[in-house]
Short mmCIF file of C-alpha atoms in Angstrom, two decimals:
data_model
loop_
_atom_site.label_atom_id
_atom_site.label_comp_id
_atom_site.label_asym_id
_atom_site.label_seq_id
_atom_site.Cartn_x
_atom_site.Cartn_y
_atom_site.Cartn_z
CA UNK Z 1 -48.16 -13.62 3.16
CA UNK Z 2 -45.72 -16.26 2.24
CA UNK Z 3 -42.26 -15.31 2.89
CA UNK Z 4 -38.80 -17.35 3.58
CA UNK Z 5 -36.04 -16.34 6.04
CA UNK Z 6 -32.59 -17.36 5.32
CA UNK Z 7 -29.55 -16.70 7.61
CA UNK Z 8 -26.05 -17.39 6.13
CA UNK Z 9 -23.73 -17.91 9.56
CA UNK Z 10 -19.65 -18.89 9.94
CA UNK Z 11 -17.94 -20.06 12.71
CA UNK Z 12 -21.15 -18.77 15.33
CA UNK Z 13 -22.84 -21.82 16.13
CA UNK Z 14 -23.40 -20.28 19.37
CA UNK Z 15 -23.89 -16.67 18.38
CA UNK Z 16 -26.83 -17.56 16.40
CA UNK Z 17 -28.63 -19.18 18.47
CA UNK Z 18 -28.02 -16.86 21.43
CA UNK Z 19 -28.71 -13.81 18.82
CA UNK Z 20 -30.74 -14.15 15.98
CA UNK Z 21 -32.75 -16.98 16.63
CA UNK Z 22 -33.64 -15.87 20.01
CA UNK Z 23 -34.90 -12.78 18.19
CA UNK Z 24 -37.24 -14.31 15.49
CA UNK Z 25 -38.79 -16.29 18.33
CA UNK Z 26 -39.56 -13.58 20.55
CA UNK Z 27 -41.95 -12.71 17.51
CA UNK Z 28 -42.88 -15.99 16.92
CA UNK Z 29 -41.68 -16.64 13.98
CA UNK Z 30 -42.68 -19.89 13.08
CA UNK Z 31 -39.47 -22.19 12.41
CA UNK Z 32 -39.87 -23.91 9.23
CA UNK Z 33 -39.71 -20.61 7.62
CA UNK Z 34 -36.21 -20.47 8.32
CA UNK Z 35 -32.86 -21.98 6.75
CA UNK Z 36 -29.32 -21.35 8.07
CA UNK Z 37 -26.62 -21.57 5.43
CA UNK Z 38 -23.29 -22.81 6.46
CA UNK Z 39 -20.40 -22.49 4.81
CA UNK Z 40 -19.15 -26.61 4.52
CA UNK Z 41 -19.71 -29.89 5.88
CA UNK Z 42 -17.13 -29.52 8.92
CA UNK Z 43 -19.79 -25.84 9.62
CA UNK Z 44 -22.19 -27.83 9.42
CA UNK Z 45 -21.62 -30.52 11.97
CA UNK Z 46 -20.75 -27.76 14.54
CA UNK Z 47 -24.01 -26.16 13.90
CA UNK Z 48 -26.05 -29.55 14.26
CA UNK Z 49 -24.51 -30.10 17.47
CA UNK Z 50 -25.35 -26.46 18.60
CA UNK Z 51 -28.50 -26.39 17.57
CA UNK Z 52 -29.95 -29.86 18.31
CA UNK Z 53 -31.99 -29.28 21.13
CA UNK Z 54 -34.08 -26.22 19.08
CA UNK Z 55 -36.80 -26.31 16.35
CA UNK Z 56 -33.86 -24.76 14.32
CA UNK Z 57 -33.38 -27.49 12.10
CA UNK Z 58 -33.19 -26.38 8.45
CA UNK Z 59 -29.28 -26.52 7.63
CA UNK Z 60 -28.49 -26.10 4.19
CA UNK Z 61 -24.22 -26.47 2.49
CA UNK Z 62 -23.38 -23.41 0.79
CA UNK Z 63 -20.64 -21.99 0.05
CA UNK Z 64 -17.52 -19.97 1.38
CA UNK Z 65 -17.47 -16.19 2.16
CA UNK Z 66 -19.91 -13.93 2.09
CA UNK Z 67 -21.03 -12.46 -1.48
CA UNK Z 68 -20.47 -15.95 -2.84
CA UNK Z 69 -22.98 -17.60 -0.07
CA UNK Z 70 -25.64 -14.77 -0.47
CA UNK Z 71 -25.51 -15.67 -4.55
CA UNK Z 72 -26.01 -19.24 -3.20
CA UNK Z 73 -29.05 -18.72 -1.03
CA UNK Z 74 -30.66 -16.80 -3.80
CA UNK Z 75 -30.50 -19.35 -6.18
CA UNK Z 76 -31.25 -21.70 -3.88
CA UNK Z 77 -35.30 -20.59 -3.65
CA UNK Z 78 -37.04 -20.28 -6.57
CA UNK Z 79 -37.56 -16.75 -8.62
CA UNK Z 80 -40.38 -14.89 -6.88
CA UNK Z 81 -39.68 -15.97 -3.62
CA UNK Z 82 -40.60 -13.52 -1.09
CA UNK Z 83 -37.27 -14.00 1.25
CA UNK Z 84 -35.57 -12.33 3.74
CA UNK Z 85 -32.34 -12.78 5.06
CA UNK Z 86 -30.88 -11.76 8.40
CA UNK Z 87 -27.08 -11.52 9.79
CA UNK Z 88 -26.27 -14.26 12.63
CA UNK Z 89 -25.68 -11.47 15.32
CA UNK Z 90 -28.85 -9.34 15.43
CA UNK Z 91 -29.50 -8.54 19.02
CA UNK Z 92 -32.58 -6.75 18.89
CA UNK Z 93 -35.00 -5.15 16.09
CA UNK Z 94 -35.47 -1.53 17.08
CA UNK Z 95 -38.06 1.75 15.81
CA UNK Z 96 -37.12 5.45 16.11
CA UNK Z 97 -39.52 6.14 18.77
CA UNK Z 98 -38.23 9.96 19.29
CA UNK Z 99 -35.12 12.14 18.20
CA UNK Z 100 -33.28 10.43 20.88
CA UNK Z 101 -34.54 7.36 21.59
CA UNK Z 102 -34.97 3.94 19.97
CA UNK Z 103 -37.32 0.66 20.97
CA UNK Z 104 -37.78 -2.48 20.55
CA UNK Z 105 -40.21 -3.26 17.23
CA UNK Z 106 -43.36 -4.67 17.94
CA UNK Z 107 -44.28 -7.04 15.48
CA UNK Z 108 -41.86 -8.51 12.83
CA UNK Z 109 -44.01 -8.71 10.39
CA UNK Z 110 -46.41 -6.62 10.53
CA UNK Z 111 -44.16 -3.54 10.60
CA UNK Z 112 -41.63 -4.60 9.03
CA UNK Z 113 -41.70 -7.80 6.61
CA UNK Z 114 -45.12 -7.10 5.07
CA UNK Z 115 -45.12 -3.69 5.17
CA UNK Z 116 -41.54 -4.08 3.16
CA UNK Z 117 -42.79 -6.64 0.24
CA UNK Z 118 -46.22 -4.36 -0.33
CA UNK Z 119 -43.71 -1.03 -0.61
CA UNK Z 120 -41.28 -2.69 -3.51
CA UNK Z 121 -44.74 -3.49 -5.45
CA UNK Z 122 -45.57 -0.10 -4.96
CA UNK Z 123 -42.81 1.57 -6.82
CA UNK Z 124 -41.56 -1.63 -8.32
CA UNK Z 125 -38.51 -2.62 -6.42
CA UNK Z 126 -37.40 -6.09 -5.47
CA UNK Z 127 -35.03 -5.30 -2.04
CA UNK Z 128 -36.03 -3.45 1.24
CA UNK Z 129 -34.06 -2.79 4.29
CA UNK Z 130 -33.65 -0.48 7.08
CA UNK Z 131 -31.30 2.26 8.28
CA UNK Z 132 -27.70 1.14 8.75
CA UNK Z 133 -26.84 2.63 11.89
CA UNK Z 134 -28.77 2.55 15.45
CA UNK Z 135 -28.82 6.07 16.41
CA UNK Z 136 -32.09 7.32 16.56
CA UNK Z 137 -30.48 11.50 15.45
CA UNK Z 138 -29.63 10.56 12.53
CA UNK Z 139 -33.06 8.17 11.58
CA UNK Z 140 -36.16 9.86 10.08
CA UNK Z 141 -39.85 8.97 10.17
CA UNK Z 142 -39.97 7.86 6.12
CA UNK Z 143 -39.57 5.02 3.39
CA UNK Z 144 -36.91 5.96 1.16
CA UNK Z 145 -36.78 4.83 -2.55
CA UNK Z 146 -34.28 6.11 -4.61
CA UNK Z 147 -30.49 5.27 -4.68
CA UNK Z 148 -29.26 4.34 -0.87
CA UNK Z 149 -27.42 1.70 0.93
CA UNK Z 150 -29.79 -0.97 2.24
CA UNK Z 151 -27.51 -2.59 4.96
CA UNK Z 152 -27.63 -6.70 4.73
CA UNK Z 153 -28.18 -7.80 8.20
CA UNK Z 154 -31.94 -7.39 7.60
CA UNK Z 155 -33.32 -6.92 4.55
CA UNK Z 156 -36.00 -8.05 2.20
CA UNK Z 157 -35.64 -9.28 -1.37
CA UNK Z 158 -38.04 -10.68 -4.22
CA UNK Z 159 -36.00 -13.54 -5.65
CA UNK Z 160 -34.98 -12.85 -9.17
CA UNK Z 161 -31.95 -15.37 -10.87
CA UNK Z 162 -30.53 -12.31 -13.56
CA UNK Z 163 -26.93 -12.78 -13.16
CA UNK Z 164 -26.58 -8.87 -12.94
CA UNK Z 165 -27.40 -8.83 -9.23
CA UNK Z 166 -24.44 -11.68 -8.68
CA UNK Z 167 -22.41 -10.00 -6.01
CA UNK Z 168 -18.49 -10.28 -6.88
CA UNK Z 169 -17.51 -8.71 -3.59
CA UNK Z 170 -17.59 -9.84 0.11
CA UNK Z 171 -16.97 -6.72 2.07
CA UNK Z 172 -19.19 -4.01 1.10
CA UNK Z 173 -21.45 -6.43 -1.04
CA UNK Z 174 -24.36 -4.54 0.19
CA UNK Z 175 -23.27 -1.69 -0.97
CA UNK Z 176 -22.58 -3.30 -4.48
CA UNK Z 177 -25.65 -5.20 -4.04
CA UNK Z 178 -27.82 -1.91 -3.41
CA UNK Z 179 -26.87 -0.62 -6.74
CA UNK Z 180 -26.92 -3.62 -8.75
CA UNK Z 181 -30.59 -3.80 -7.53
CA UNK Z 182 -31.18 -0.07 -8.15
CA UNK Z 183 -29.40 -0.19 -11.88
CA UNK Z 184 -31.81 -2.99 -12.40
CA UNK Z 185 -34.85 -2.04 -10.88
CA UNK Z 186 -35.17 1.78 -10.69
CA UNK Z 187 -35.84 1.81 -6.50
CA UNK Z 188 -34.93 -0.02 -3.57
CA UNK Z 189 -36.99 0.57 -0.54
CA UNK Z 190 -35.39 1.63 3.25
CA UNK Z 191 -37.33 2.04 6.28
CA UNK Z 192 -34.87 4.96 7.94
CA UNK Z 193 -37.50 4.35 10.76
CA UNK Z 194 -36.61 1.19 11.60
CA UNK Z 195 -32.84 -0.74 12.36
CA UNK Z 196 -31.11 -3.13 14.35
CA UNK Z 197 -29.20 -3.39 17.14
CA UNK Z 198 -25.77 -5.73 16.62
CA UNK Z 199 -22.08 -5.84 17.24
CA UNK Z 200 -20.74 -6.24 13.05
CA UNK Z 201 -17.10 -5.64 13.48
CA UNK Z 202 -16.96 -6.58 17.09
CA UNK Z 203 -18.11 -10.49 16.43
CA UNK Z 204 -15.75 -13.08 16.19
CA UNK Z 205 -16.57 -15.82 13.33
CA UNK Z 206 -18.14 -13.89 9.67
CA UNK Z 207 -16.30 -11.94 7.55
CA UNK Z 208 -13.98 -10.91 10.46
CA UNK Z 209 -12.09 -13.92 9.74
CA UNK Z 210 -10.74 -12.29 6.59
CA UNK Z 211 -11.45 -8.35 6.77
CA UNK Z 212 -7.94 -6.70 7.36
CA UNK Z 213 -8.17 -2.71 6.14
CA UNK Z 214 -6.50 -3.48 3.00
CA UNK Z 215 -8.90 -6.14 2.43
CA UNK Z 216 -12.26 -3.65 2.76
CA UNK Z 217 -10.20 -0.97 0.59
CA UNK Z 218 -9.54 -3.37 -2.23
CA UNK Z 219 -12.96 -4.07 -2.21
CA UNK Z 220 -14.51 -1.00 -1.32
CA UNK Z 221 -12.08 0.31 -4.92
CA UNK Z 222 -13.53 -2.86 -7.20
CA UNK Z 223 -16.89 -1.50 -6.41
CA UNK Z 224 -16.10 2.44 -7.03
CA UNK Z 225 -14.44 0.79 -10.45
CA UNK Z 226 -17.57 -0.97 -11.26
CA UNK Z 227 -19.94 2.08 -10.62
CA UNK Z 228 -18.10 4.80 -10.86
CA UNK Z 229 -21.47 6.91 -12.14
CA UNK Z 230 -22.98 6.25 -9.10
CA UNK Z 231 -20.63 5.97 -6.11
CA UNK Z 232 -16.88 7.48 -4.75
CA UNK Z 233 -14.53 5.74 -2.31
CA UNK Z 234 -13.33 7.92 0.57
CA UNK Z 235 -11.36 7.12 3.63
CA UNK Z 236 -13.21 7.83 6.77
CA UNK Z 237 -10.67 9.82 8.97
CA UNK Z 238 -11.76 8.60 12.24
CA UNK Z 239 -11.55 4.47 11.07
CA UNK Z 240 -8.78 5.04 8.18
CA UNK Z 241 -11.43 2.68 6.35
CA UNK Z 242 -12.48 2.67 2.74
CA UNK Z 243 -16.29 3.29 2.40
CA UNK Z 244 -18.52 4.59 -0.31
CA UNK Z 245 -20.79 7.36 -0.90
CA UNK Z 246 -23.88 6.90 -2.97
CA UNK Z 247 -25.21 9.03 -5.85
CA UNK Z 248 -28.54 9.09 -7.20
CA UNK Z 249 -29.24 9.37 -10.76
CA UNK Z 250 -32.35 8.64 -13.55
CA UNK Z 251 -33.66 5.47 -14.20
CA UNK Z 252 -32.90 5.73 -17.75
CA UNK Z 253 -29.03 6.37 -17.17
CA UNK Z 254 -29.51 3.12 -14.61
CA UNK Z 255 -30.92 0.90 -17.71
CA UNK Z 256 -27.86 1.94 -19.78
CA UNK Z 257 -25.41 1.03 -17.27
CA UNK Z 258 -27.14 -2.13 -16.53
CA UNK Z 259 -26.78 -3.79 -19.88
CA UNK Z 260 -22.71 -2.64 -19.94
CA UNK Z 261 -22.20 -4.08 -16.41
CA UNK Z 262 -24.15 -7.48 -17.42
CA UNK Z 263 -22.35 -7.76 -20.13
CA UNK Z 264 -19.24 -7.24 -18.12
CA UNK Z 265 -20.55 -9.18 -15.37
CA UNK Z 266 -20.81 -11.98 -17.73
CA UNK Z 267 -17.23 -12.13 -19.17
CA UNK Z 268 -16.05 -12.39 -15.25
CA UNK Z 269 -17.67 -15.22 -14.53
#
């Protein structure tokens, strides 16, 4: 299969080569498959410098924060393409191996990359992920495809320019980007099987340069605005964070909504 990996990184010139990189070559990944997005020029001298002595060569200028950059790298490859795009900090790929334990995935993509493009054909989705959180309790032994958050430090998407599926948020534009695909599409595809292991608020460098807690509840609140049918903001008691909770609905409520939020989309811009 033919297949692209893209990693948007900030600030971690280090961290993603220690991290991420060192995990797509432990499953020998070959290297020309994969781009790294930075953020500017001055990024992108730091990263050259970092990186010179690997096969990790493929540096691309984006753009600033987040939601804005993963726009970017989508319109960067052409429709169609069959791309998937990992966080800089992934330590380790894991599988639910039992109700309390997790492992270390065999084979990238044969278990997971693959197996993830063949399932959205299937039921006629165009994004796959994995579960959001490593705890092995809470994970179950299926592929999930109706309404659910597919987490973006690995995940899977067929490359399709509608400007619907712009993201307008950075924090929680997963969340937003899991329903604009799901609105559009019908499905999105999660292996609750499968997750992986990394730090995300502990990193320096990423969106930690900018998330404060009024800065994830303004944004976690634009998205409850935007899709108020199909998600409520709480505040998690033990974080005093804003987060979301997901609600499933028909397909034909989910083509409604799509053409008012393009059209809204579309005035934004």
């Amino acid at each position: 299969m033919d297949y692209q990996i893209a990693i948007p990184s900030y600030k971690r010139p280090e961290t993603i080569k220690k991290k991420t990189l060192k995990v797509l070559e432990s499953y020998n990944i070959d290297p020309s498959r994969i781009t790294i997005f930075v953020a500017d020029e001055e990024e992108l001298g730091k990263y050259k410098d970092s990186l010179k002595d690997t096969p990790y060569q493929k540096l691309v200028v984006g753009v600033h924060t987040i939601g804005a950059q993963r726009n970017f790298i989508e319109k960067y490859y052409p429709e169609g393409t069959k791309l998937v795009m990992f966080d800089d900090d992934v330590e380790e790929v894991q599988k639910k191996i039992s109700e309390q334990k997790l492992g270390r995935l065999e084979d990238l993509e044969k278990e997971f990359i693959i197996p993830g493009f063949e399932e959205c054909e299937k039921v006629g989705a165009k994004t796959f992920g994995i579960y959001a959180a490593s705890n092995a309790y809470f994970m179950k032994e299926r592929v999930y495809t109706k309404l659910c958050y597919v987490i973006a430090s690995m995940f899977g998407v067929i490359v399709d320019h509608d400007p619907f599926l712009e993201r307008v948020t950075n924090h929680g534009e997963d969340y937003e980007y899991s329903i604009r695909q799901y609105v559009k599409n019908g499905a999105v595809v999660r292996f609750d099987y499968l997750t992986v292991k990394s730090n995300y608020y502990k990193e320096d460098g990423g969106l930690q340069t900018i998330r404060t807690k009024e800065y994830v509840y303004e944004s976690i609140k634009k998205i409850a605005e935007m899709f108020p049918e199909l998600c409520t903001m709480y505040i998690r008691e033990s974080t005093g964070n804003a987060e979301l909770r997901l609600k499933d609905m028909r397909k034909e409520i989910g083509n409604t909504l799509r053409s008012e939020e393009h059209t809204s989309e579309l005035q934004s811009h």
